[in-house]
């Protein structure tokens, strides 16, 4: 068992020295999913870590990531936050919310990643909340050009600088210090404390793998703290062949940022793309069924882009995996997107 009391520095390096914004209260709950277990015919404990309930503007995993980005923005004296993401980006919604709570403005660049002309996709869900928060919205035509999206965001920031503002950019493409991933290094410490307090043996933890900040940070945190609990990343954006090296790279970037040795060997990065089809921002029937089952058994509200795909992966693991140890589902939120995807969810 991990000795958490003994685990802060040096294994987590500078983690506790970096500025944080104080946007939410930890720990988030970890709850049993007994009804789902019964429906799936398994006696092993199934649990959900409620990272959808991170306090602010419908919550989600990105609040933990913004702790560090907006902490740095505050430390730099920024007055405007800039972020880029898909039209229904949860990160953009929460960046706008965090900026407002800290008294800053927010510019959001919405990228065309998903071919969807449904007016609900373009106006409801996260976009509606961003408008309520008074964020300034821009658009970027290419959904797969991360470097180009960052470049255009830089141009918007330059315009703001010339107008006397102090912009802070949250970058998209890899190659920047992965500040957001630190939120999930921290969450690994929190979850290990909960696992220890409950006296659980855990066989697998199922987590979404998109930009990799959540998956990479969490895996890094567990291994840095000496836990060998398996972690399975569910691909939500790219196939496994692209995602695995991305997570390996993220872990090295986190090690560089924290100034510690990377504790994650390459063969410890496990990802599956079995639930990705038909692609980013689109859900298969299996994913839609998983969303309905989680709602009907556990009153969990999942989205078709991230947490629904992750639940499909979780259900598959619960049905197939042998053993008696607990399985943990990390609920990363995405709740407002259900209103944008009403057509898919009610079809
Ligand atoms: C609800 C939700 N879950 C999971 C993810 C994936 O997290 P990451 O980009 O850190 O891999 C995202 C990313 O936007 C998200 O909004």
Coordinates of N, CA, C and O in Angstrom, one line a residue, residues 22 25 35 49 76 108 131 133 155-156 158-159 185 195 202 219 262 266 289 293 310:
X22 N -7.5 28.5 -6.7 CA -8.5 28.3 -5.7 C -9.9 28.3 -6.2 O -10.8 29.0 -5.6
X25 N -13.4 23.1 -4.4 CA -13.0 22.5 -3.1 C -12.7 21.0 -3.3 O -13.6 20.3 -3.9
X35 N -26.1 -0.1 -8.3 CA -27.1 -0.5 -9.3 C -26.5 -0.9 -10.7 O -27.0 -1.8 -11.3
X49 N -15.6 8.5 -9.4 CA -15.0 9.6 -8.8 C -15.6 10.8 -9.5 O -15.6 11.0 -10.7
X76 N 0.9 36.5 -12.9 CA 1.5 37.4 -14.0 C 0.7 38.8 -14.1 O 1.1 39.6 -14.9
X108 N -12.6 33.5 -26.4 CA -12.6 32.1 -26.8 C -12.6 31.9 -28.3 O -13.4 32.6 -29.0
X131 N -21.8 32.6 -23.6 CA -22.4 33.9 -23.9 C -23.0 34.5 -22.6 O -22.8 35.7 -22.4
X133 N -21.7 34.2 -19.7 CA -20.6 34.7 -19.0 C -19.9 35.9 -19.6 O -19.0 36.5 -19.1
X155 N -2.3 35.9 -32.2 CA -2.5 37.2 -32.9 C -3.6 38.0 -32.2 O -3.5 39.2 -32.1
X156 N -4.6 37.3 -31.7 CA -5.7 38.0 -30.9 C -5.1 38.6 -29.7 O -5.3 39.8 -29.3
X158 N -2.0 39.6 -29.3 CA -1.2 40.7 -29.6 C -2.0 42.0 -29.8 O -1.7 43.0 -29.3
X159 N -3.2 41.8 -30.4 CA -4.1 42.9 -30.6 C -4.5 43.5 -29.2 O -4.6 44.7 -29.0
X185 N -2.1 15.4 -11.6 CA -1.1 14.8 -10.7 C -1.7 14.9 -9.2 O -1.6 14.0 -8.4
X195 N -8.8 5.9 -1.7 CA -8.7 4.4 -1.9 C -8.2 3.8 -0.6 O -8.7 2.8 -0.1
X202 N -7.8 -2.0 -5.9 CA -8.3 -1.5 -7.2 C -7.6 -2.2 -8.4 O -6.4 -2.3 -8.4
X219 N -1.8 9.4 -14.4 CA -0.9 8.3 -14.4 C 0.4 8.6 -13.8 O 1.0 7.9 -13.0
X262 N 11.0 11.0 -14.5 CA 9.7 10.5 -15.0 C 9.5 9.1 -14.5 O 10.2 8.2 -14.8
X266 N 7.3 3.6 -20.7 CA 6.4 3.7 -21.9 C 5.4 2.5 -21.9 O 4.2 2.7 -22.3
X289 N -26.0 4.0 -25.6 CA -26.5 3.0 -24.7 C -25.9 3.2 -23.3 O -26.5 3.1 -22.3
X293 N -27.7 3.9 -19.8 CA -27.6 3.0 -18.7 C -27.1 3.7 -17.4 O -27.6 3.5 -16.3
X310 N -16.1 7.1 -22.2 CA -15.3 6.5 -21.1 C -16.2 5.5 -20.4 O -15.7 4.5 -20.0

